[in-house]
Tab-separated table of C-alpha atoms in Angstrom:
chain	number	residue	atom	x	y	z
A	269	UNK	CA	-8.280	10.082	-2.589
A	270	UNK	CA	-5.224	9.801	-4.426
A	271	UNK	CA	-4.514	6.140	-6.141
A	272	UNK	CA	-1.128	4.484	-5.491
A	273	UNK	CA	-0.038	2.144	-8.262
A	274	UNK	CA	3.311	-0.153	-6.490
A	275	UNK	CA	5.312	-1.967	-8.595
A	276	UNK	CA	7.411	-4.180	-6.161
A	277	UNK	CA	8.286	-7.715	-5.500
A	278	UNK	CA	10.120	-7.284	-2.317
A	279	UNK	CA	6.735	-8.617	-0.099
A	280	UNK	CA	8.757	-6.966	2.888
A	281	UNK	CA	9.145	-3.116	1.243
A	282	UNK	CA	5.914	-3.889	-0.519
A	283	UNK	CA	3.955	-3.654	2.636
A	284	UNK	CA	6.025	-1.196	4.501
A	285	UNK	CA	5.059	1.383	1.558
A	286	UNK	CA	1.035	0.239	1.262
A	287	UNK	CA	0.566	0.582	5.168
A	288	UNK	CA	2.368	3.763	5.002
A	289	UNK	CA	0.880	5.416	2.110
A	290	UNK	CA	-2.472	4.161	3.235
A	291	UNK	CA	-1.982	5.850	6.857
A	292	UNK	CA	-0.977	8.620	4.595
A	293	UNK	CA	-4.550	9.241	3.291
A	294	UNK	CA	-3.618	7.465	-0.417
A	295	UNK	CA	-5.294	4.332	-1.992
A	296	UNK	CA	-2.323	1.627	-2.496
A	297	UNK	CA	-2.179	-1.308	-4.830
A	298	UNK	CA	0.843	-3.113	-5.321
A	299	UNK	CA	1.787	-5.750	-7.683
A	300	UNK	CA	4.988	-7.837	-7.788
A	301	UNK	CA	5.719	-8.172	-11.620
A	302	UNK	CA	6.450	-5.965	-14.535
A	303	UNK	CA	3.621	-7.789	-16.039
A	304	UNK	CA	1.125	-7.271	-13.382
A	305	UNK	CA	2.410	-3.435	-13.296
A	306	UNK	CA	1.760	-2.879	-17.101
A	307	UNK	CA	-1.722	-4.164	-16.557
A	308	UNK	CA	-2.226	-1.747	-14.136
A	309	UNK	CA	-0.707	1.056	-15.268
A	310	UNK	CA	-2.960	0.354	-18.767
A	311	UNK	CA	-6.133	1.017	-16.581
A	312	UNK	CA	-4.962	4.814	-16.607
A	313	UNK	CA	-7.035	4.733	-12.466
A	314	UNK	CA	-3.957	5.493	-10.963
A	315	UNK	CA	-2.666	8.987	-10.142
A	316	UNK	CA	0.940	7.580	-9.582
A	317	UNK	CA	3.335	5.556	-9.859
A	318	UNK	CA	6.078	3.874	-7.622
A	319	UNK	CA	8.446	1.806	-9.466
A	320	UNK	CA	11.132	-1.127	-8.729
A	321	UNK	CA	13.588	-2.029	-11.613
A	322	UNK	CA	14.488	-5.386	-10.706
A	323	UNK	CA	11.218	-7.479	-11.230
A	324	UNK	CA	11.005	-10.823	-11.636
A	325	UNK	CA	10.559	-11.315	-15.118
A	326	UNK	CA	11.797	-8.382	-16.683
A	327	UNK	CA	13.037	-5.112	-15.716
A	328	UNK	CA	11.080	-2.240	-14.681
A	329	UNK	CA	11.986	0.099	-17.460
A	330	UNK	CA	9.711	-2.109	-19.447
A	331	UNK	CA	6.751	-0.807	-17.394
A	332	UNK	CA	7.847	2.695	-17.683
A	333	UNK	CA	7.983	3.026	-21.194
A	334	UNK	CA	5.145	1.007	-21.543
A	335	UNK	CA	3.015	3.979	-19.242
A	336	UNK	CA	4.885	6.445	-21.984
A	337	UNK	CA	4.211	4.331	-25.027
A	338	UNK	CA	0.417	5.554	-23.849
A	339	UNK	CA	0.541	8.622	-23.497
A	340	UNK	CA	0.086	8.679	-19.975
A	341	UNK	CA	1.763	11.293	-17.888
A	342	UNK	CA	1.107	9.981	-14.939
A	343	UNK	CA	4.235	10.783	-12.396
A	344	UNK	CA	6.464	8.009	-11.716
A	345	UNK	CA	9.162	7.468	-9.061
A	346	UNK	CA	11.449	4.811	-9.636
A	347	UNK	CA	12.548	3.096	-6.189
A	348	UNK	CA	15.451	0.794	-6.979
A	349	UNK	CA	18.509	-0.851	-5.302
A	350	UNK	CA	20.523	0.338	-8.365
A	351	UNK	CA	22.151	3.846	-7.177
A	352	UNK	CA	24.834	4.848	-9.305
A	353	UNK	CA	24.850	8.465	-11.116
A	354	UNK	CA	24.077	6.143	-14.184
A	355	UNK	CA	21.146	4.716	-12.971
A	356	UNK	CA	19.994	7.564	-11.880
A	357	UNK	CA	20.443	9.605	-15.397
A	358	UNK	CA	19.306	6.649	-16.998
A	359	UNK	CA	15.939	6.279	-15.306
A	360	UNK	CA	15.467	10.058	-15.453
A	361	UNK	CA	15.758	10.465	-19.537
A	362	UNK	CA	13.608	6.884	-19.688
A	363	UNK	CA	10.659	8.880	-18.868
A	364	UNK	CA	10.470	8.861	-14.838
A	365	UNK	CA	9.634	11.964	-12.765
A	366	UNK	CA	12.183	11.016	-9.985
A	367	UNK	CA	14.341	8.589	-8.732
A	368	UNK	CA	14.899	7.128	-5.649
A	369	UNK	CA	17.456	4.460	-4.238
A	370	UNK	CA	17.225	1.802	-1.741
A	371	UNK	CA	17.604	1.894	1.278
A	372	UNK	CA	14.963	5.390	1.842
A	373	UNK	CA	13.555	6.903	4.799
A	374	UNK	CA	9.844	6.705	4.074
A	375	UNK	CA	9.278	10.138	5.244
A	376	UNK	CA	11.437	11.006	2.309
A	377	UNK	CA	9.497	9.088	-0.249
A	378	UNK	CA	5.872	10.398	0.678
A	379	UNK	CA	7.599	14.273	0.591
A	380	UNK	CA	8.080	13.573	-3.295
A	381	UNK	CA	4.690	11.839	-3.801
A	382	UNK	CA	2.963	14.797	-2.377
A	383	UNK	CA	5.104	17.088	-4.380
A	384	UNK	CA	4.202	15.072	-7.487
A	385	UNK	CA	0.747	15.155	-6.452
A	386	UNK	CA	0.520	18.752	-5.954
A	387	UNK	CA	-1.706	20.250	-8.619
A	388	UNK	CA	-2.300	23.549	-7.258
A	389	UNK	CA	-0.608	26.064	-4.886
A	390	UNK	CA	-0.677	24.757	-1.404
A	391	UNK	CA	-0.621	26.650	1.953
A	392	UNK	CA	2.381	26.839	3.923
A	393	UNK	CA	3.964	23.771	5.456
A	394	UNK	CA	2.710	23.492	9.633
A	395	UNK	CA	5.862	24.443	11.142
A	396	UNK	CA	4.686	23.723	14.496
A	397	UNK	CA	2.085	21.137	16.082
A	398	UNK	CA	0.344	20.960	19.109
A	399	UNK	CA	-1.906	18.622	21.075
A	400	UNK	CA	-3.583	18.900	24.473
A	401	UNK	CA	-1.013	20.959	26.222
A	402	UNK	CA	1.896	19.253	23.894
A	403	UNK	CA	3.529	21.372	21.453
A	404	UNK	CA	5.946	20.657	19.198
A	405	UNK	CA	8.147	23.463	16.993
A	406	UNK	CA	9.072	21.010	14.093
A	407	UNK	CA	11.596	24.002	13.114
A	408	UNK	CA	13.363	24.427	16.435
A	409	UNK	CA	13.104	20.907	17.281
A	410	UNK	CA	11.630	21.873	20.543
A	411	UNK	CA	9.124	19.770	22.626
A	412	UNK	CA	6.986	21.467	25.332
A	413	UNK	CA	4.431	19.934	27.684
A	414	UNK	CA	2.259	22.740	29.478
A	415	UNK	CA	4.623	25.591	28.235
A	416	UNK	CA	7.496	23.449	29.760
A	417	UNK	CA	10.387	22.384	27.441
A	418	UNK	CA	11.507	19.011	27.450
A	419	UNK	CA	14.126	17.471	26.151
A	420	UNK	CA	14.189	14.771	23.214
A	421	UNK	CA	16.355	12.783	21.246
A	422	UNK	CA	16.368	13.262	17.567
A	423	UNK	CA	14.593	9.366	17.084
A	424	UNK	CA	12.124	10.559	20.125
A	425	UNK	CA	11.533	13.649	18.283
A	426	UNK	CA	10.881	11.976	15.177
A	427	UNK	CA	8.658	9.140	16.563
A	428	UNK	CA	6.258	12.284	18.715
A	429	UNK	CA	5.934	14.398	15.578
A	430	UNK	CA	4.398	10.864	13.974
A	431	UNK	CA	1.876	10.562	16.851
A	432	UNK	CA	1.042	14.462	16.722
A	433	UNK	CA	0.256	14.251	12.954
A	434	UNK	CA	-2.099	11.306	13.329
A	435	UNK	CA	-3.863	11.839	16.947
A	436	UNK	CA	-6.242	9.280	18.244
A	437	UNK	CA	-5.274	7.120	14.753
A	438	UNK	CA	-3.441	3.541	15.474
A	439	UNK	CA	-0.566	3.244	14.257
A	440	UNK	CA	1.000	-0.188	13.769
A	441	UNK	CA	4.633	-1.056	15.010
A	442	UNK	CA	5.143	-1.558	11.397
A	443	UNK	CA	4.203	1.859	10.150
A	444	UNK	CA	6.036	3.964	12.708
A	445	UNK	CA	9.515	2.184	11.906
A	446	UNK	CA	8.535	3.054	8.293
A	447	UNK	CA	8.373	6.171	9.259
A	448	UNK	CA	11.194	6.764	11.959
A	449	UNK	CA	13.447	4.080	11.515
A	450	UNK	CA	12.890	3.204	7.630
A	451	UNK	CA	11.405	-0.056	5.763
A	452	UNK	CA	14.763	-1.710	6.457
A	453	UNK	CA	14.927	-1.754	9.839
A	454	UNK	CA	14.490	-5.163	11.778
A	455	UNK	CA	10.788	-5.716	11.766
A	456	UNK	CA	11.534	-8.370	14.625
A	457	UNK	CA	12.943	-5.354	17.106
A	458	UNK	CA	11.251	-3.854	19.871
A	459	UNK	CA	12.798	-0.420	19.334
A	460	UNK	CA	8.951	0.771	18.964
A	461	UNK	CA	7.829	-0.026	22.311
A	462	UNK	CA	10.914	1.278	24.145
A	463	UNK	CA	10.616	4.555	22.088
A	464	UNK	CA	7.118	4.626	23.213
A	465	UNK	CA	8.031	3.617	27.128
A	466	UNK	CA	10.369	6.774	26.457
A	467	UNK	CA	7.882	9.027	25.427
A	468	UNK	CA	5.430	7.811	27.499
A	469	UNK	CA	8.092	9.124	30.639
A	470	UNK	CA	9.207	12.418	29.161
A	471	UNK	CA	5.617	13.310	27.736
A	472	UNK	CA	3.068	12.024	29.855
A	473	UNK	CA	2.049	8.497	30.232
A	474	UNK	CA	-1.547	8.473	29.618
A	475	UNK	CA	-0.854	10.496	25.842
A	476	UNK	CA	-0.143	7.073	24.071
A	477	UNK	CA	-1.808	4.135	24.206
A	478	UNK	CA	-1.406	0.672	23.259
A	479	UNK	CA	-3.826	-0.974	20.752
A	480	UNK	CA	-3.680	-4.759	21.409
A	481	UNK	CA	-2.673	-6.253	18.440
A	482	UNK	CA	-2.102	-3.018	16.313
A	483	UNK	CA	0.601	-0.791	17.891
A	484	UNK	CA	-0.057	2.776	19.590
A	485	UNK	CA	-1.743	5.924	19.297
A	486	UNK	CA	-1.927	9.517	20.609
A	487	UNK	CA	-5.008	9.663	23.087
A	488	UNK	CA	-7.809	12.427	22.654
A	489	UNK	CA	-8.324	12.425	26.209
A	490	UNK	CA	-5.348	13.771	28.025
């Protein structure tokens, strides 16, 4: 299992990306300071590396080319507010293996830490799941329950193909607008539960249900 080194003082984005990656099958640990994130990286246990640039006390090329200054070539993505062509050039000849700016869509971010993961040929991408009697074509964007299409919105769409991908696993409210909706959506909204209300009425409603005090999953039983 894949360690997750998180440099990252934003508490908020900090746990949006360690419940995701974690749901993702990785081993998080995040840290708030540069400091904290040299100490880390210096263990050389960590497979990768997500990186902010504003830190508290000092910025977060300091951590980069301190990783570099050790001959580590460990991947590292920087993930940083700072999004000009600039930046991005900058952070790129520093040493980092990709750059990122804020605000992301999370799916986004774990597609490049898979890629950077990715030490040997991999099969082809699933271009199509499918679940007791629901099916969906993730390259047609079609949804069918029982052979019977059904039609869903883009966000609907989106939110299913999360379930599908993680069946009988619960998912917090917290992860899915991670996923769907992005870290900087309004943690305080209910758009999860009417999503899932949605779903439940276009897809069947005994296929997700609540966990008390977690969020949903797709049932095993339908």
């Amino acid at each position: 299992m894949n360690r997750i080194l998180i440099v990252e003082d934003e508490p908020r984005i900090s746990s949006f990306l360690s419940k995701g990656l974690k749901a993702a099958g990785f081993t998080p640990l995040a840290v708030a300071t540069a400091t904290e994130g040299r100490e880390q990286a210096g263990t050389a246990t960590f497979d990768l590396v997500i990186l902010d640039l504003g830190l508290p006390d000092g910025d977060g090329y300091s951590v980069l080319s301190y990783i570099r200054s050790l001959g580590l070539d460990i991947p590292v993505i920087i993930l940083t507010a700072r999004n000009s062509i600039h930046d991005t050039v900058t952070g790129l000849q520093s040493g980092a293996d990709d750059y990122m700016a804020k605000p992301f869509h999370f799916d986004e971010l774990l597609a490049r830490v898979q890629l950077r993961l990715r030490s040997e040929p991999q099969e082809a991408e699933v271009s199509i799941l499918t679940h007791n009697g629901l099916q969906l074509d993730l390259l047609r964007r079609v949804a069918t329950v029982n052979d019977v299409e059904v039609d869903l919105s883009a966000r609907e769409f989106e939110l299913a193909e999360t379930f599908l991908r993680h069946p009988g696993q619960a998912l917090s409210r917290e992860q899915l607008l991670s996923r769907v909706w992005g870290y900087d959506y309004d943690p305080g909204s209910n758009v999860v539960d009417v999503y899932v209300r949605y779903l439940r009425n276009k897809l069947g409603t005994g296929r997700f249900e609540t966990v008390r005090g977690v969020g949903y999953r797709l049932s095993t039983k339908v």
